[in-house]
Amino acid sequence: MEQSEAKPGAAVILDREGLDRLLETLAAEGFRVLGPVARDGAVTYAPVRSTADLPVGLRDRQEGGVYRLESGRPEALFDYVHGPHTWKHHLFPPEQRLWRAERDGRGFRIESGADDEPPLALVGVRACELRAMAIQDRVFDNGQFAEPGYLGRRGKSFVVAVNCTRAGGTCFCSSMHADGPHASGGYDLALTEVMEAGAHWFLVETGSESGARVLERLPGRATAPAERSAAFDAVEQAAAAMGREMPPEAVDLLRCNVEHPRWDDVAGRCLSCGNCTLVCPTCFCSTVEDVTDLAGDVAERWRRWDSCFNLEFSYIHGGSVRRQVSARYRQWITHKLSTWWEQFGSSGCVGCGRCITWCPVGIDITAEVRAIRDSEERG
Ligand code: SF4
Ligand code: SF4
């Protein structure tokens, strides 16, 4: 194939071999290339070297409390939607050493937890995940309390988005964002996988100068209008197939119903396990722990993900503020869907559906909002 002359906003067609070249090119540029892999029965994000490492021919079945990897279209690379892991695992790791102090003569030598890892190339980022990363950018790039580790990793990252051509069983991104499953910004390159009439190809769009530079080195060919239409239609089909939606009234509804009996109802089902916060691509709460060795020569400070479902999370002098599960669930959903707007200027939910799939008892964030709305309508 011919070399493409790509600019931001340009689009070319690649075949699978071209996609392999993309992964090789990113690795040659010094990126640690992460992408979707099937591991332990689920799709997760891990180092990939070629398209053979991707979940080839696999798709996920997701429902409330249910996740299964099953056979999909043979040879499809992106037929799955997503798994329990999100990109925050790599940009804001679950555990991170912030500093280490070691006794040195009469004093201490301090090592910072400075990030000297190679830049990350994130391959297979879905539209909801792009929006979640934009939300975490606002959370962590906030002036006085900016998070340098996150910002360092994020600033060096190269993002290859993948448009969804199937909706997962618990997805509802179309009701959270006008562009739904279409990647509409925040990427360097965006792929749409199309399989039709025995052909298999990827429409690749550039979203940045870096993306254009990488694409110039790949064996792409020009797109035809019919190919662009086919790619757009494939994503529209995913948008139309979403079986859930978030009631638009959620923002005011939750704020005005702090004493609603639904909180006790959901507390009767919720295990307060915190799964929903761990799989959520926007949740960012963490705690800090100091540890020492037995001899007292080494001390370390670690940051670990925390969850507002933990009783200790709201501990202040004298005890925990949110002792009941009902209060913890109400805190999570009200922050996510309502007060997040005041804090960060957007919803804290992107409609990925992970909290529904990975809740062991299948509690559905959209159903809980709908229940409160319906009770108000009944008066
Ligand atoms: S609240 Fe649930 S659906 Fe919304 S972004 Fe988080 S995990 Fe996804
Ligand atoms: S809503 Fe589900 S996932 Fe979240 S804490 Fe309760 S039981 Fe766990």
Coordinates of C-alpha atoms and ligand atoms in Angstrom, one line a residue:
M1 CA 0.0 0.0 0.0
E2 CA 1.0 3.6 -0.4
Q3 CA 2.3 5.8 2.4
S4 CA -0.4 8.3 3.5
E5 CA 0.1 12.0 3.9
A6 CA -2.0 12.6 7.0
K7 CA -2.9 15.9 8.7
P8 CA -5.1 16.4 11.8
G9 CA -8.6 15.6 10.7
A10 CA -7.5 13.4 7.9
A11 CA -8.7 9.8 7.5
V12 CA -7.2 6.7 5.8
I13 CA -8.0 3.0 5.6
L14 CA -5.7 0.5 7.2
D15 CA -5.9 -3.3 7.1
R16 CA -4.9 -5.5 10.0
E17 CA -1.3 -5.5 8.8
G18 CA -1.4 -1.7 8.9
L19 CA -2.6 -1.9 12.5
D20 CA 0.3 -4.2 13.3
R21 CA 2.6 -1.5 11.9
L22 CA 0.9 1.1 14.1
L23 CA 1.7 -1.0 17.2
E24 CA 5.3 -1.5 16.0
T25 CA 5.7 2.2 15.2
L26 CA 4.4 3.3 18.7
A27 CA 6.8 0.9 20.3
A28 CA 9.7 2.1 18.2
E29 CA 8.8 5.7 19.2
G30 CA 9.5 4.6 22.8
F31 CA 6.0 4.2 24.0
R32 CA 4.9 1.4 26.3
V33 CA 2.0 0.2 24.2
L34 CA -1.1 -0.9 26.2
G35 CA -4.2 -2.4 24.7
P36 CA -7.0 -4.8 25.3
V37 CA -6.2 -8.4 26.0
A38 CA -8.3 -11.3 27.2
R39 CA -7.1 -12.5 30.6
D40 CA -8.8 -14.6 33.3
G41 CA -12.1 -14.5 31.4
A42 CA -12.3 -10.7 30.9
V43 CA -10.8 -8.0 28.8
T44 CA -8.2 -6.0 30.5
Y45 CA -5.5 -3.5 29.5
A46 CA -2.0 -4.8 29.3
P47 CA 1.2 -4.5 27.1
V48 CA 0.5 -5.6 23.5
R49 CA 3.0 -6.1 20.7
S50 CA 0.8 -7.1 17.8
T51 CA -2.9 -7.5 16.9
A52 CA -2.6 -11.2 17.8
D53 CA -2.4 -10.1 21.4
L54 CA -5.9 -8.4 21.2
P55 CA -9.1 -10.3 22.0
V56 CA -9.5 -11.6 18.5
G57 CA -12.9 -13.0 17.7
L58 CA -14.2 -12.4 21.3
R59 CA -17.1 -10.3 22.5
D60 CA -18.5 -9.6 25.9
R61 CA -22.0 -10.3 27.2
Q62 CA -22.9 -7.9 29.9
E63 CA -25.9 -7.6 32.1
G64 CA -26.5 -6.4 35.7
G65 CA -24.0 -8.5 37.8
V66 CA -23.0 -10.6 34.7
Y67 CA -20.0 -10.6 32.4
R68 CA -19.0 -13.3 30.0
L69 CA -16.5 -13.4 27.2
E70 CA -17.9 -15.4 24.3
S71 CA -17.2 -16.1 20.6
G72 CA -18.0 -13.1 18.4
R73 CA -17.2 -12.4 14.7
P74 CA -14.1 -14.4 13.8
E75 CA -11.1 -12.1 13.2
A76 CA -12.8 -9.1 14.7
L77 CA -10.4 -7.2 16.9
F78 CA -12.7 -4.8 18.8
D79 CA -16.0 -6.7 19.1
Y80 CA -15.8 -6.6 22.9
V81 CA -16.9 -3.3 24.6
H82 CA -14.9 -3.1 27.8
G83 CA -14.0 -5.1 30.9
P84 CA -13.6 -4.3 34.6
H85 CA -10.4 -2.3 34.1
T86 CA -10.2 1.3 33.0
W87 CA -7.4 3.4 31.8
K88 CA -7.2 5.0 35.3
H89 CA -5.4 1.8 36.3
H90 CA -2.4 3.0 34.3
L91 CA -2.8 6.8 34.6
F92 CA -3.7 6.8 38.3
P93 CA -2.5 3.4 39.5
P94 CA -4.4 1.6 42.4
E95 CA -1.2 1.7 44.5
Q96 CA 1.6 4.1 44.3
R97 CA 4.6 4.9 46.5
L98 CA 4.7 8.6 47.0
W99 CA 8.1 8.7 48.7
R100 CA 10.6 6.5 50.6
A101 CA 13.0 7.6 53.4
E102 CA 16.0 5.6 54.4
R103 CA 18.2 6.2 57.5
D104 CA 21.5 7.5 56.3
G105 CA 24.0 8.1 59.2
R106 CA 22.4 10.7 61.5
G107 CA 19.7 11.7 59.0
F108 CA 17.5 10.3 56.3
R109 CA 17.8 10.1 52.5
I110 CA 14.5 10.8 50.8
E111 CA 13.6 9.4 47.4
S112 CA 10.5 10.8 45.7
G113 CA 8.1 8.6 43.9
A114 CA 8.9 10.5 40.7
D115 CA 7.6 8.8 37.6
D116 CA 10.4 7.8 35.3
E117 CA 8.4 5.2 33.3
P118 CA 8.3 5.4 29.5
P119 CA 5.4 7.3 28.0
L120 CA 2.2 5.2 27.5
A121 CA 0.4 4.6 24.2
L122 CA -3.2 3.6 25.1
V123 CA -4.8 1.6 22.3
G124 CA -8.5 0.8 22.2
V125 CA -9.8 3.8 24.2
R126 CA -13.6 4.0 23.9
A127 CA -15.6 7.2 23.6
C128 CA -16.9 6.9 27.2
E129 CA -13.3 6.4 28.3
L130 CA -12.1 9.4 26.5
R131 CA -14.7 11.5 28.3
A132 CA -13.8 9.8 31.6
M133 CA -10.1 10.8 31.0
A134 CA -11.2 14.4 30.3
I135 CA -13.1 14.4 33.6
Q136 CA -10.1 13.0 35.5
D137 CA -7.9 15.7 33.8
R138 CA -10.2 18.3 35.4
V139 CA -10.0 16.5 38.8
F140 CA -6.2 16.2 38.8
D141 CA -5.1 19.3 36.9
N142 CA -6.6 21.7 39.4
G143 CA -3.9 24.2 40.2
Q144 CA -3.0 24.2 43.9
F145 CA -3.8 20.5 44.4
A146 CA -2.7 19.1 41.0
E147 CA -1.6 15.5 40.9
P148 CA 1.9 15.5 39.3
G149 CA 2.1 11.7 38.7
Y150 CA -1.2 11.6 36.8
L151 CA -0.4 14.8 34.9
G152 CA 3.1 13.4 33.9
R153 CA 1.7 10.2 32.6
R154 CA -1.3 11.8 30.9
G155 CA 0.8 14.6 29.3
K156 CA 3.1 12.0 27.7
S157 CA 0.4 9.6 26.6
F158 CA -0.6 8.8 23.0
V159 CA -4.3 7.9 22.7
V160 CA -5.7 5.5 20.0
A161 CA -9.4 5.6 20.3
V162 CA -11.7 2.9 19.0
N163 CA -15.3 3.7 18.0
C164 CA -17.8 1.2 19.4
T165 CA -19.7 -0.7 16.7
R166 CA -21.6 -2.7 19.4
A167 CA -23.3 -1.6 22.5
G168 CA -22.6 -3.5 25.7
G169 CA -25.6 -4.9 27.6
T170 CA -25.3 -2.2 30.3
C171 CA -24.1 0.8 28.2
F172 CA -26.0 4.1 28.3
C173 CA -23.5 6.6 26.9
S174 CA -26.0 7.9 24.4
S175 CA -28.1 9.4 27.1
M176 CA -25.1 11.0 28.8
H177 CA -23.5 12.6 25.7
A178 CA -24.9 13.8 22.4
D179 CA -22.1 12.0 20.5
G180 CA -22.7 8.7 22.3
P181 CA -20.3 6.0 21.2
H182 CA -18.6 8.3 18.6
A183 CA -15.1 9.3 19.7
S184 CA -15.4 13.1 19.3
G185 CA -12.1 14.4 20.6
G186 CA -9.3 13.9 23.0
Y187 CA -7.5 11.3 20.8
D188 CA -4.4 11.2 18.6
L189 CA -5.9 8.5 16.3
A190 CA -9.4 7.0 16.2
L191 CA -10.2 3.7 14.6
T192 CA -13.5 2.3 13.4
E193 CA -13.4 -1.4 12.6
V194 CA -15.7 -2.4 9.7
M195 CA -16.4 -6.0 8.5
E196 CA -18.8 -6.2 5.6
A197 CA -19.1 -8.2 2.4
G198 CA -16.1 -10.3 3.2
A199 CA -13.9 -7.2 3.7
H200 CA -12.2 -6.2 7.0
W201 CA -10.7 -2.8 7.4
F202 CA -10.2 0.1 9.8
L203 CA -11.0 3.7 9.1
V204 CA -8.3 5.7 10.9
E205 CA -8.9 9.4 11.7
T206 CA -6.3 11.8 13.1
G207 CA -7.0 14.0 16.0
S208 CA -3.6 15.7 16.6
E209 CA -0.3 16.6 15.0
S210 CA 1.3 13.6 16.9
G211 CA -1.4 11.3 15.4
A212 CA -0.8 12.7 12.0
R213 CA 2.9 12.1 12.2
V214 CA 2.5 8.5 13.3
L215 CA -0.1 7.9 10.6
E216 CA 2.2 9.2 7.9
R217 CA 4.4 6.2 8.6
L218 CA 1.7 3.7 8.1
P219 CA 0.6 1.9 4.9
G220 CA -2.8 3.5 4.6
R221 CA -4.9 4.3 1.5
A222 CA -7.3 7.1 0.8
T223 CA -10.9 6.6 2.0
A224 CA -14.0 6.5 -0.3
P225 CA -17.2 8.3 0.8
A226 CA -19.0 5.0 1.0
E227 CA -16.3 3.7 3.4
R228 CA -16.8 6.7 5.7
S229 CA -20.5 6.2 5.6
A230 CA -20.2 2.5 6.4
A231 CA -17.9 3.4 9.4
F232 CA -20.3 6.1 10.6
D233 CA -23.3 3.8 10.3
A234 CA -21.6 1.0 12.2
V235 CA -21.2 3.4 15.2
E236 CA -24.8 4.7 14.8
Q237 CA -26.0 1.1 15.1
A238 CA -24.3 0.8 18.5
A239 CA -25.9 4.0 19.6
A240 CA -29.3 2.8 18.6
A241 CA -28.8 -0.6 20.3
M242 CA -28.4 0.8 23.8
G243 CA -31.0 -0.7 26.1
R244 CA -30.7 1.8 29.0
E245 CA -30.8 5.5 29.5
M246 CA -30.2 7.9 32.4
P247 CA -33.2 10.0 33.2
P248 CA -32.2 13.6 32.4
E249 CA -33.8 14.9 35.6
A250 CA -31.1 13.1 37.7
V251 CA -29.1 16.3 38.5
D252 CA -31.9 18.0 40.5
L253 CA -33.8 14.9 41.4
L254 CA -31.1 13.5 43.7
R255 CA -30.3 16.8 45.4
C256 CA -34.0 17.2 46.3
N257 CA -34.5 13.7 47.6
V258 CA -32.0 13.2 50.4
E259 CA -34.6 11.5 52.7
H260 CA -36.3 9.4 50.0
P261 CA -37.3 5.8 51.1
R262 CA -35.5 4.4 48.0
W263 CA -32.1 4.8 49.9
D264 CA -33.2 2.2 52.5
D265 CA -34.5 0.0 49.7
V266 CA -31.2 0.0 47.8
A267 CA -29.3 -0.4 51.2
G268 CA -31.2 -3.7 51.6
R269 CA -29.5 -5.0 48.4
C270 CA -26.1 -3.2 48.4
L271 CA -23.2 -5.1 49.9
S272 CA -21.1 -1.9 50.3
C273 CA -18.3 -3.8 48.5
G274 CA -17.1 -0.8 46.6
N275 CA -16.9 -2.6 43.3
C276 CA -18.8 0.1 41.6
T277 CA -16.3 2.8 42.6
L278 CA -13.3 0.6 41.6
V279 CA -14.5 -0.1 38.1
C280 CA -15.8 3.4 37.5
P281 CA -13.4 5.3 35.1
T282 CA -14.0 8.6 36.8
C283 CA -13.9 7.7 40.6
F284 CA -10.7 9.1 42.0
C285 CA -10.8 8.8 45.8
S286 CA -7.7 7.6 47.5
T287 CA -6.1 7.2 50.9
V288 CA -2.6 7.5 52.2
E289 CA -0.7 4.9 54.3
D290 CA 2.7 5.2 56.0
V291 CA 4.7 2.1 56.6
T292 CA 8.0 1.3 58.1
D293 CA 10.3 -1.7 58.3
L294 CA 10.7 -3.5 61.6
A295 CA 14.1 -1.9 62.3
G296 CA 12.8 1.6 61.7
D297 CA 15.4 2.3 59.0
V298 CA 13.0 2.7 56.1
A299 CA 9.7 4.5 55.9
E300 CA 7.4 4.8 52.9
R301 CA 4.3 6.6 52.1
W302 CA 1.8 4.9 49.7
R303 CA -1.3 6.1 48.1
R304 CA -4.0 3.5 47.5
W305 CA -7.5 3.8 45.9
D306 CA -10.2 4.2 48.4
S307 CA -14.0 4.0 48.1
C308 CA -16.8 6.1 49.6
F309 CA -18.5 2.7 50.3
N310 CA -15.9 1.9 53.0
L311 CA -17.0 2.8 56.5
E312 CA -13.6 4.3 57.3
F313 CA -13.8 6.6 54.3
S314 CA -15.9 9.1 56.2
Y315 CA -14.1 8.8 59.5
I316 CA -13.4 12.0 61.2
H317 CA -12.8 12.8 64.8
G318 CA -15.1 10.6 66.9
G319 CA -16.3 8.2 64.1
S320 CA -17.6 7.7 60.6
V321 CA -20.1 10.3 59.3
R322 CA -21.9 7.9 56.9
R323 CA -22.5 4.8 59.1
Q324 CA -25.5 3.4 57.1
V325 CA -25.2 1.8 53.7
S326 CA -28.1 3.9 52.6
A327 CA -26.1 7.1 53.3
R328 CA -23.0 5.7 51.5
Y329 CA -25.0 4.7 48.4
R330 CA -26.8 8.1 48.4
Q331 CA -23.4 9.9 48.7
W332 CA -22.0 8.0 45.8
I333 CA -24.8 8.4 43.3
T334 CA -25.6 12.0 44.3
H335 CA -22.0 13.1 43.9
K336 CA -21.6 11.2 40.7
L337 CA -24.8 12.5 39.0
S338 CA -25.5 15.8 40.7
T339 CA -23.0 17.6 42.9
W340 CA -20.2 16.7 40.5
W341 CA -21.6 19.5 38.3
E342 CA -20.9 22.1 41.0
Q343 CA -17.4 20.7 41.6
F344 CA -16.2 20.0 38.1
G345 CA -18.7 21.4 35.7
S346 CA -19.9 18.1 34.3
S347 CA -21.6 14.9 35.3
G348 CA -19.2 12.3 37.0
C349 CA -20.8 9.6 34.9
V350 CA -20.1 8.8 31.3
G351 CA -22.6 6.0 30.9
C352 CA -20.1 3.1 30.5
G353 CA -22.3 0.7 32.5
R354 CA -19.4 -0.9 34.4
C355 CA -20.9 -0.2 37.8
I356 CA -24.0 -2.2 36.7
T357 CA -22.1 -5.1 35.2
W358 CA -19.6 -5.5 38.1
C359 CA -22.1 -5.0 41.0
P360 CA -22.4 -8.5 42.5
V361 CA -26.1 -8.0 43.0
G362 CA -26.7 -6.1 39.8
I363 CA -27.8 -2.7 41.2
D364 CA -28.4 -0.4 38.3
I365 CA -27.6 3.3 38.6
T366 CA -30.2 4.2 35.9
A367 CA -32.9 2.1 37.6
E368 CA -32.3 3.8 41.0
V369 CA -32.7 7.2 39.5
R370 CA -35.8 6.1 37.6
A371 CA -37.3 4.7 40.7
I372 CA -37.0 8.1 42.5
R373 CA -38.3 9.9 39.5
D374 CA -41.3 7.6 39.1
S375 CA -42.2 7.9 42.7
E376 CA -42.2 11.7 42.3
E377 CA -44.4 11.5 39.3
R378 CA -46.9 9.3 41.2
G379 CA -46.9 12.2 43.8
Ligands
SF4_1 S1 -21.1 5.7 37.5 FE1 -21.2 3.6 36.5 S2 -21.9 4.0 34.4 FE2 -21.3 6.0 35.2 S3 -19.1 6.2 34.6 FE3 -19.1 5.2 36.6 S4 -19.1 3.0 36.2 FE4 -19.7 4.0 34.3
SF4_2 S1 -23.9 -0.8 44.6 FE1 -23.2 -2.9 44.1 S2 -21.0 -2.7 43.6 FE2 -21.6 -0.8 44.6 S3 -21.1 -1.1 46.8 FE3 -23.2 -1.8 46.5 S4 -23.1 -4.0 46.1 FE4 -21.1 -3.2 45.8

